[in-house]
mmCIF file of C-alpha atoms and ligand atoms in Angstrom:
data_model
loop_
_atom_site.group_PDB
_atom_site.id
_atom_site.type_symbol
_atom_site.label_atom_id
_atom_site.label_comp_id
_atom_site.label_asym_id
_atom_site.label_seq_id
_atom_site.Cartn_x
_atom_site.Cartn_y
_atom_site.Cartn_z
ATOM 1 C CA UNK Y 1 80.957 110.889 79.445
ATOM 2 C CA UNK Y 2 83.839 109.138 80.799
ATOM 3 C CA UNK Y 3 84.506 109.418 84.586
ATOM 4 C CA UNK Y 4 87.625 108.254 86.627
ATOM 5 C CA UNK Y 5 90.902 109.424 87.812
ATOM 6 C CA UNK Y 6 92.511 111.951 85.630
ATOM 7 C CA UNK Y 7 95.850 112.319 87.403
ATOM 8 C CA UNK Y 8 97.543 111.706 90.596
ATOM 9 C CA UNK Y 9 100.111 114.311 91.975
ATOM 10 C CA UNK Y 10 102.648 113.459 94.608
ATOM 11 C CA UNK Y 11 105.850 114.914 96.169
ATOM 12 C CA UNK Y 12 109.194 113.457 95.395
ATOM 13 C CA UNK Y 13 112.864 114.079 96.289
ATOM 14 C CA UNK Y 14 115.494 114.845 93.728
ATOM 15 C CA UNK Y 15 114.069 115.372 90.104
ATOM 16 C CA UNK Y 16 116.568 113.472 88.443
ATOM 17 C CA UNK Y 17 116.242 110.237 90.606
ATOM 18 C CA UNK Y 18 112.576 110.619 89.870
ATOM 19 C CA UNK Y 19 112.801 110.702 86.274
ATOM 20 C CA UNK Y 20 115.086 107.687 86.206
ATOM 21 C CA UNK Y 21 112.725 105.571 88.162
ATOM 22 C CA UNK Y 22 109.629 106.275 86.187
ATOM 23 C CA UNK Y 23 111.216 106.480 82.729
ATOM 24 C CA UNK Y 24 113.980 103.761 82.984
ATOM 25 C CA UNK Y 25 112.463 101.287 85.752
ATOM 26 C CA UNK Y 26 108.813 101.737 84.850
ATOM 27 C CA UNK Y 27 108.864 102.645 81.327
ATOM 28 C CA UNK Y 28 106.461 105.714 81.555
ATOM 29 C CA UNK Y 29 106.654 108.430 79.109
ATOM 30 C CA UNK Y 30 107.452 111.920 80.233
ATOM 31 C CA UNK Y 31 104.632 113.837 78.691
ATOM 32 C CA UNK Y 32 105.218 117.361 80.084
ATOM 33 C CA UNK Y 33 108.169 119.034 81.629
ATOM 34 C CA UNK Y 34 107.094 122.274 83.253
ATOM 35 C CA UNK Y 35 107.328 124.046 86.589
ATOM 36 C CA UNK Y 36 105.085 124.238 89.553
ATOM 37 C CA UNK Y 37 103.076 127.429 88.428
ATOM 38 C CA UNK Y 38 103.077 128.375 92.222
ATOM 39 C CA UNK Y 39 106.682 127.957 92.819
ATOM 40 C CA UNK Y 40 108.269 128.222 89.390
ATOM 41 C CA UNK Y 41 111.850 127.629 90.859
ATOM 42 C CA UNK Y 42 110.695 123.905 91.004
ATOM 43 C CA UNK Y 43 109.739 121.338 88.523
ATOM 44 C CA UNK Y 44 106.242 119.810 87.798
ATOM 45 C CA UNK Y 45 106.960 116.549 85.861
ATOM 46 C CA UNK Y 46 104.096 114.794 84.239
ATOM 47 C CA UNK Y 47 104.345 111.053 83.359
ATOM 48 C CA UNK Y 48 101.879 109.099 81.208
ATOM 49 C CA UNK Y 49 100.918 106.942 78.495
ATOM 50 C CA UNK Y 50 102.152 107.744 74.928
ATOM 51 C CA UNK Y 51 99.552 110.273 74.325
ATOM 52 C CA UNK Y 52 99.218 111.584 77.743
ATOM 53 C CA UNK Y 53 95.702 110.658 78.171
ATOM 54 C CA UNK Y 54 93.585 111.173 81.176
ATOM 55 C CA UNK Y 55 93.883 108.172 83.482
ATOM 56 C CA UNK Y 56 97.302 107.656 82.948
ATOM 57 C CA UNK Y 57 98.911 110.799 84.272
ATOM 58 C CA UNK Y 58 101.144 110.689 87.468
ATOM 59 C CA UNK Y 59 102.660 113.931 88.288
ATOM 60 C CA UNK Y 60 105.236 115.033 90.685
ATOM 61 C CA UNK Y 61 106.640 118.255 92.420
ATOM 62 C CA UNK Y 62 110.198 117.157 93.262
ATOM 63 C CA UNK Y 63 112.013 118.998 95.882
ATOM 64 C CA UNK Y 64 115.735 118.296 96.244
ATOM 65 C CA UNK Y 65 115.917 118.135 100.141
ATOM 66 C CA UNK Y 66 112.304 116.991 101.102
ATOM 67 C CA UNK Y 67 111.622 115.332 104.394
ATOM 68 C CA UNK Y 68 109.758 111.970 104.075
ATOM 69 C CA UNK Y 69 106.127 112.079 104.517
ATOM 70 C CA UNK Y 70 104.354 109.762 106.940
ATOM 71 C CA UNK Y 71 101.100 107.920 105.648
ATOM 72 C CA UNK Y 72 98.046 108.442 107.667
ATOM 73 C CA UNK Y 73 94.292 108.910 107.515
ATOM 74 C CA UNK Y 74 92.856 111.281 104.835
ATOM 75 C CA UNK Y 75 95.587 110.435 102.293
ATOM 76 C CA UNK Y 76 96.092 108.279 99.326
ATOM 77 C CA UNK Y 77 97.611 104.916 100.419
ATOM 78 C CA UNK Y 78 98.634 103.337 97.252
ATOM 79 C CA UNK Y 79 98.556 104.205 93.598
ATOM 80 C CA UNK Y 80 98.276 101.351 91.401
ATOM 81 C CA UNK Y 81 98.990 100.772 87.542
ATOM 82 C CA UNK Y 82 97.451 98.474 84.976
ATOM 83 C CA UNK Y 83 99.506 95.841 83.413
ATOM 84 C CA UNK Y 84 98.252 92.477 81.625
ATOM 85 C CA UNK Y 85 97.499 89.607 83.949
ATOM 86 C CA UNK Y 86 100.154 87.645 82.304
ATOM 87 C CA UNK Y 87 102.904 90.165 82.932
ATOM 88 C CA UNK Y 88 103.016 89.955 86.703
ATOM 89 C CA UNK Y 89 106.017 87.517 86.574
ATOM 90 C CA UNK Y 90 107.990 89.873 84.049
ATOM 91 C CA UNK Y 91 107.482 92.571 86.606
ATOM 92 C CA UNK Y 92 108.517 90.843 89.564
ATOM 93 C CA UNK Y 93 111.549 89.745 87.975
ATOM 94 C CA UNK Y 94 112.252 93.320 86.855
ATOM 95 C CA UNK Y 95 111.689 94.680 90.205
ATOM 96 C CA UNK Y 96 114.114 92.238 91.635
ATOM 97 C CA UNK Y 97 116.779 93.014 89.115
ATOM 98 C CA UNK Y 98 116.434 96.846 89.601
ATOM 99 C CA UNK Y 99 116.618 96.366 93.392
ATOM 100 C CA UNK Y 100 113.304 97.876 93.901
ATOM 101 C CA UNK Y 101 111.618 97.165 97.271
ATOM 102 C CA UNK Y 102 108.457 95.060 96.598
ATOM 103 C CA UNK Y 103 106.030 92.469 98.270
ATOM 104 C CA UNK Y 104 105.150 89.153 97.312
ATOM 105 C CA UNK Y 105 101.909 89.520 95.115
ATOM 106 C CA UNK Y 106 98.596 88.967 96.764
ATOM 107 C CA UNK Y 107 95.020 88.598 95.413
ATOM 108 C CA UNK Y 108 92.665 91.318 96.034
ATOM 109 C CA UNK Y 109 89.053 91.689 94.345
ATOM 110 C CA UNK Y 110 90.041 88.692 92.138
ATOM 111 C CA UNK Y 111 93.185 90.359 90.591
ATOM 112 C CA UNK Y 112 96.787 89.998 91.446
ATOM 113 C CA UNK Y 113 98.553 93.014 92.946
ATOM 114 C CA UNK Y 114 102.261 93.446 93.205
ATOM 115 C CA UNK Y 115 103.052 96.213 95.744
ATOM 116 C CA UNK Y 116 106.374 98.142 95.553
ATOM 117 C CA UNK Y 117 107.897 101.522 96.562
ATOM 118 C CA UNK Y 118 109.566 104.260 94.483
ATOM 119 C CA UNK Y 119 112.892 105.882 95.453
ATOM 120 C CA UNK Y 120 111.037 108.177 98.027
ATOM 121 C CA UNK Y 121 108.973 105.299 99.576
ATOM 122 C CA UNK Y 122 105.755 106.183 97.551
ATOM 123 C CA UNK Y 123 103.350 103.204 97.578
ATOM 124 C CA UNK Y 124 102.805 101.793 94.142
ATOM 125 C CA UNK Y 125 101.484 98.615 92.857
ATOM 126 C CA UNK Y 126 101.023 96.843 89.549
ATOM 127 C CA UNK Y 127 97.574 95.024 89.059
ATOM 128 C CA UNK Y 128 97.439 92.249 86.676
ATOM 129 C CA UNK Y 129 94.120 93.010 84.330
ATOM 130 C CA UNK Y 130 92.862 90.194 82.003
ATOM 131 C CA UNK Y 131 92.608 91.367 78.333
ATOM 132 C CA UNK Y 132 94.954 94.707 78.854
ATOM 133 C CA UNK Y 133 97.487 92.598 76.674
ATOM 134 C CA UNK Y 134 95.434 93.643 73.494
ATOM 135 C CA UNK Y 135 95.421 97.030 74.466
ATOM 136 C CA UNK Y 136 98.113 99.398 72.647
ATOM 137 C CA UNK Y 137 100.926 100.243 74.865
ATOM 138 C CA UNK Y 138 103.882 102.728 74.946
ATOM 139 C CA UNK Y 139 107.249 100.734 74.737
ATOM 140 C CA UNK Y 140 110.420 102.311 75.952
ATOM 141 C CA UNK Y 141 113.768 101.375 76.348
ATOM 142 C CA UNK Y 142 114.197 97.603 77.283
ATOM 143 C CA UNK Y 143 110.526 96.822 78.390
ATOM 144 C CA UNK Y 144 108.663 94.960 75.604
ATOM 145 C CA UNK Y 145 105.540 96.603 74.704
ATOM 146 C CA UNK Y 146 103.460 93.586 75.656
ATOM 147 C CA UNK Y 147 104.450 94.048 79.310
ATOM 148 C CA UNK Y 148 104.128 97.788 79.360
ATOM 149 C CA UNK Y 149 102.098 99.606 81.852
ATOM 150 C CA UNK Y 150 98.507 100.672 80.808
ATOM 151 C CA UNK Y 151 97.566 103.690 82.774
ATOM 152 C CA UNK Y 152 96.220 103.724 86.117
ATOM 153 C CA UNK Y 153 94.243 100.833 87.908
ATOM 154 C CA UNK Y 154 93.217 103.137 90.655
ATOM 155 C CA UNK Y 155 94.003 104.450 94.128
ATOM 156 C CA UNK Y 156 93.401 103.353 97.603
ATOM 157 C CA UNK Y 157 92.596 105.957 100.219
ATOM 158 C CA UNK Y 158 92.886 105.761 103.829
ATOM 159 C CA UNK Y 159 89.848 107.112 105.455
ATOM 160 C CA UNK Y 160 88.105 107.045 108.904
ATOM 161 C CA UNK Y 161 84.848 105.943 107.517
ATOM 162 C CA UNK Y 162 83.896 105.096 103.962
ATOM 163 C CA UNK Y 163 80.196 106.337 103.891
ATOM 164 C CA UNK Y 164 81.049 110.175 103.424
ATOM 165 C CA UNK Y 165 83.673 109.554 100.767
ATOM 166 C CA UNK Y 166 81.686 107.112 99.051
ATOM 167 C CA UNK Y 167 78.758 109.573 98.876
ATOM 168 C CA UNK Y 168 81.009 111.925 96.919
ATOM 169 C CA UNK Y 169 82.321 109.136 94.544
ATOM 170 C CA UNK Y 170 78.979 108.041 93.783
ATOM 171 C CA UNK Y 171 76.849 111.108 93.712
ATOM 172 C CA UNK Y 172 79.528 113.693 92.237
ATOM 173 C CA UNK Y 173 82.344 111.726 90.560
ATOM 174 C CA UNK Y 174 80.500 109.017 88.430
ATOM 175 C CA UNK Y 175 81.738 106.096 90.355
ATOM 176 C CA UNK Y 176 79.524 103.019 91.625
ATOM 177 C CA UNK Y 177 80.152 100.757 94.738
ATOM 178 C CA UNK Y 178 81.456 97.564 93.374
ATOM 179 C CA UNK Y 179 82.197 95.212 96.556
ATOM 180 C CA UNK Y 180 83.774 94.960 99.768
ATOM 181 C CA UNK Y 181 86.745 92.843 100.574
ATOM 182 C CA UNK Y 182 88.502 92.753 104.151
ATOM 183 C CA UNK Y 183 89.240 96.466 104.933
ATOM 184 C CA UNK Y 184 88.449 97.846 101.409
ATOM 185 C CA UNK Y 185 85.399 98.969 99.952
ATOM 186 C CA UNK Y 186 85.704 99.185 96.110
ATOM 187 C CA UNK Y 187 84.116 101.793 93.714
ATOM 188 C CA UNK Y 188 84.421 101.797 90.092
ATOM 189 C CA UNK Y 189 83.657 104.127 87.149
ATOM 190 C CA UNK Y 190 83.871 101.813 84.318
ATOM 191 C CA UNK Y 191 86.785 104.003 82.634
ATOM 192 C CA UNK Y 192 89.430 101.782 80.932
ATOM 193 C CA UNK Y 193 92.207 103.567 82.836
ATOM 194 C CA UNK Y 194 91.790 104.935 86.366
ATOM 195 C CA UNK Y 195 88.717 103.390 87.051
ATOM 196 C CA UNK Y 196 89.035 102.364 90.644
ATOM 197 C CA UNK Y 197 88.801 103.922 94.064
ATOM 198 C CA UNK Y 198 89.266 101.737 96.895
ATOM 199 C CA UNK Y 199 88.672 103.075 100.504
ATOM 200 C CA UNK Y 200 90.522 101.379 103.304
ATOM 201 C CA UNK Y 201 88.924 101.765 106.715
ATOM 202 C CA UNK Y 202 91.750 102.857 109.046
ATOM 203 C CA UNK Y 203 89.498 103.934 112.038
ATOM 204 C CA UNK Y 204 91.376 106.137 114.532
ATOM 205 C CA UNK Y 205 94.815 105.680 112.760
ATOM 206 C CA UNK Y 206 96.936 108.990 113.029
ATOM 207 C CA UNK Y 207 96.611 111.613 110.381
ATOM 208 C CA UNK Y 208 99.260 111.576 107.700
ATOM 209 C CA UNK Y 209 102.124 114.187 107.432
ATOM 210 C CA UNK Y 210 102.915 115.180 103.624
ATOM 211 C CA UNK Y 211 106.553 114.796 102.327
ATOM 212 C CA UNK Y 212 108.547 112.898 99.968
ATOM 213 C CA UNK Y 213 106.433 109.926 98.786
ATOM 214 C CA UNK Y 214 103.188 111.283 99.948
ATOM 215 C CA UNK Y 215 100.403 111.631 97.393
ATOM 216 C CA UNK Y 216 99.212 115.492 97.149
ATOM 217 C CA UNK Y 217 96.064 115.096 95.653
ATOM 218 C CA UNK Y 218 93.890 112.745 93.222
ATOM 219 C CA UNK Y 219 92.282 114.449 90.266
ATOM 220 C CA UNK Y 220 89.070 113.180 88.775
ATOM 221 C CA UNK Y 221 87.722 113.581 85.228
ATOM 222 C CA UNK Y 222 85.293 116.103 83.806
ATOM 223 C CA UNK Y 223 84.744 116.139 80.131
ATOM 224 C CA UNK Y 224 84.814 120.091 79.852
ATOM 225 C CA UNK Y 225 83.997 123.207 81.765
ATOM 226 C CA UNK Y 226 80.300 122.566 81.806
ATOM 227 C CA UNK Y 227 80.550 119.090 83.341
ATOM 228 C CA UNK Y 228 82.981 120.458 85.804
ATOM 229 C CA UNK Y 229 80.680 123.280 86.727
ATOM 230 C CA UNK Y 230 77.782 120.614 87.186
ATOM 231 C CA UNK Y 231 80.001 118.838 89.445
ATOM 232 C CA UNK Y 232 80.677 121.831 91.597
ATOM 233 C CA UNK Y 233 77.205 122.633 91.922
ATOM 234 C CA UNK Y 234 76.247 119.030 93.112
ATOM 235 C CA UNK Y 235 79.133 119.264 95.753
ATOM 236 C CA UNK Y 236 77.701 122.468 97.077
ATOM 237 C CA UNK Y 237 74.045 121.832 96.988
ATOM 238 C CA UNK Y 238 73.946 118.182 97.896
ATOM 239 C CA UNK Y 239 77.118 117.935 100.293
ATOM 240 C CA UNK Y 240 77.736 121.599 101.577
ATOM 241 C CA UNK Y 241 81.307 121.365 100.045
ATOM 242 C CA UNK Y 242 82.778 124.464 98.319
ATOM 243 C CA UNK Y 243 85.693 124.028 95.808
ATOM 244 C CA UNK Y 244 88.145 126.636 94.936
ATOM 245 C CA UNK Y 245 87.550 128.869 91.964
ATOM 246 C CA UNK Y 246 88.418 127.237 88.461
ATOM 247 C CA UNK Y 247 92.468 127.367 87.893
ATOM 248 C CA UNK Y 248 93.713 127.303 84.552
ATOM 249 C CA UNK Y 249 96.639 124.660 84.552
ATOM 250 C CA UNK Y 250 97.403 125.137 80.873
ATOM 251 C CA UNK Y 251 96.746 121.279 80.112
ATOM 252 C CA UNK Y 252 93.308 121.128 82.016
ATOM 253 C CA UNK Y 253 91.311 123.357 84.065
ATOM 254 C CA UNK Y 254 90.555 122.604 87.694
ATOM 255 C CA UNK Y 255 88.968 122.993 91.058
ATOM 256 C CA UNK Y 256 89.959 121.526 94.232
ATOM 257 C CA UNK Y 257 88.223 120.473 97.453
ATOM 258 C CA UNK Y 258 88.889 118.454 100.716
ATOM 259 C CA UNK Y 259 86.532 115.330 100.675
ATOM 260 C CA UNK Y 260 85.003 114.556 104.180
ATOM 261 C CA UNK Y 261 87.843 112.239 105.401
ATOM 262 C CA UNK Y 262 90.608 115.034 104.317
ATOM 263 C CA UNK Y 263 91.895 113.787 101.202
ATOM 264 C CA UNK Y 264 92.601 116.600 98.734
ATOM 265 C CA UNK Y 265 90.564 115.991 95.491
ATOM 266 C CA UNK Y 266 90.678 117.958 92.322
ATOM 267 C CA UNK Y 267 88.307 117.887 89.072
ATOM 268 C CA UNK Y 268 90.152 118.495 86.066
ATOM 269 C CA UNK Y 269 88.789 118.837 82.512
ATOM 270 C CA UNK Y 270 89.924 116.447 79.855
ATOM 271 C CA UNK Y 271 90.453 119.316 77.522
ATOM 272 C CA UNK Y 272 92.767 120.787 76.145
ATOM 273 C CA UNK Y 273 95.321 117.899 76.924
ATOM 274 C CA UNK Y 274 99.080 117.910 76.753
ATOM 275 C CA UNK Y 275 99.454 118.464 73.050
ATOM 276 C CA UNK Y 276 98.298 122.041 73.457
ATOM 277 C CA UNK Y 277 101.457 123.650 73.497
ATOM 278 C CA UNK Y 278 103.921 121.027 71.656
ATOM 279 C CA UNK Y 279 103.769 118.312 69.187
ATOM 280 C CA UNK Y 280 102.378 114.970 70.378
ATOM 281 C CA UNK Y 281 105.612 113.283 69.148
ATOM 282 C CA UNK Y 282 108.044 115.097 71.247
ATOM 283 C CA UNK Y 283 105.741 115.640 74.422
ATOM 284 C CA UNK Y 284 107.959 116.364 77.555
ATOM 285 C CA UNK Y 285 111.274 117.048 75.619
ATOM 286 C CA UNK Y 286 111.225 120.900 76.028
ATOM 287 C CA UNK Y 287 110.637 122.809 79.240
ATOM 288 C CA UNK Y 288 107.148 124.383 78.853
ATOM 289 C CA UNK Y 289 106.115 127.499 80.842
ATOM 290 C CA UNK Y 290 102.785 129.126 80.955
ATOM 291 C CA UNK Y 291 102.718 132.545 79.091
ATOM 292 C CA UNK Y 292 102.666 134.429 82.531
ATOM 293 C CA UNK Y 293 106.092 132.822 83.334
ATOM 294 C CA UNK Y 294 107.660 132.940 79.731
ATOM 295 C CA UNK Y 295 109.341 136.289 80.372
ATOM 296 C CA UNK Y 296 111.296 134.703 83.466
ATOM 297 C CA UNK Y 297 112.455 131.803 81.421
ATOM 298 C CA UNK Y 298 116.137 132.275 81.549
ATOM 299 C CA UNK Y 299 116.019 132.722 85.472
ATOM 300 C CA UNK Y 300 113.983 129.756 85.731
ATOM 301 C CA UNK Y 301 116.139 127.500 83.691
ATOM 302 C CA UNK Y 302 119.210 128.682 85.702
ATOM 303 C CA UNK Y 303 117.676 127.393 88.857
ATOM 304 C CA UNK Y 304 116.213 124.130 87.868
ATOM 305 C CA UNK Y 305 118.357 121.148 88.608
ATOM 306 C CA UNK Y 306 119.576 118.933 85.522
ATOM 307 C CA UNK Y 307 117.364 115.970 84.673
ATOM 308 C CA UNK Y 308 119.848 113.843 82.801
HETATM 309 ZN ZN1 LIG O 1 96.308 118.162 89.854
#
């Protein structure tokens, strides 16, 4: 069974600006255009690799007039993507050309990390991964396939103390502790994409305030319903943590819980995936609605903002 990050969901400002950045600047694929099932007047946009594989999916709830978030303890500090180790120079130049705010690349756990922010101030980074150039990649626009993003590297979480979150990662979510560097403790799952969670110790730093640029939650992979149920059982029996009941998100089935440092975690099944309601070749082109909202399609389409 493959463990690791399934998807990361964040909050953004205007949808159109979000689409422009993730498609045009970063070269991701829009793999699903749907609405927030709990608030169908707003989009839920999913970006990923060509097939929309678990471990490549970054999703957004865009709000036209969102207040900016403030990063703090109990939140995701940074979301990182994999690129070939030799592509960091290409990306540094691209971020300069596109006017994207970024930092000088640094070394972390032996890898080169190029940190930058999206238009809402969401903290992102590209991590140079040796051997990633041999993996297939989705090429779009003017980004050559050889330099394209290959899914997530991972996330770093800002925590008060690492041990309680580490226990959930290792006992329930399929990760193992993989080293310490400075304020970071690294956990790895071995998955090719989305295989890393770094815990950054922040002590008594302020708690975060969710808003534009904030990560709302991090979802971890379960192969199917049985695997998810087993993880739910372990959370309750070994850690005293109760999850929500399972929710059908159309493309995966999920439970949610707050890990001990306050970060909202989800466990999402790999099945059925994004090709369940439209052909793989045209993922993301049409507005897809769950069956319980189909009857309100005309009304929903009228209030959603234009994306292009
Ligand atoms: Zn989610």
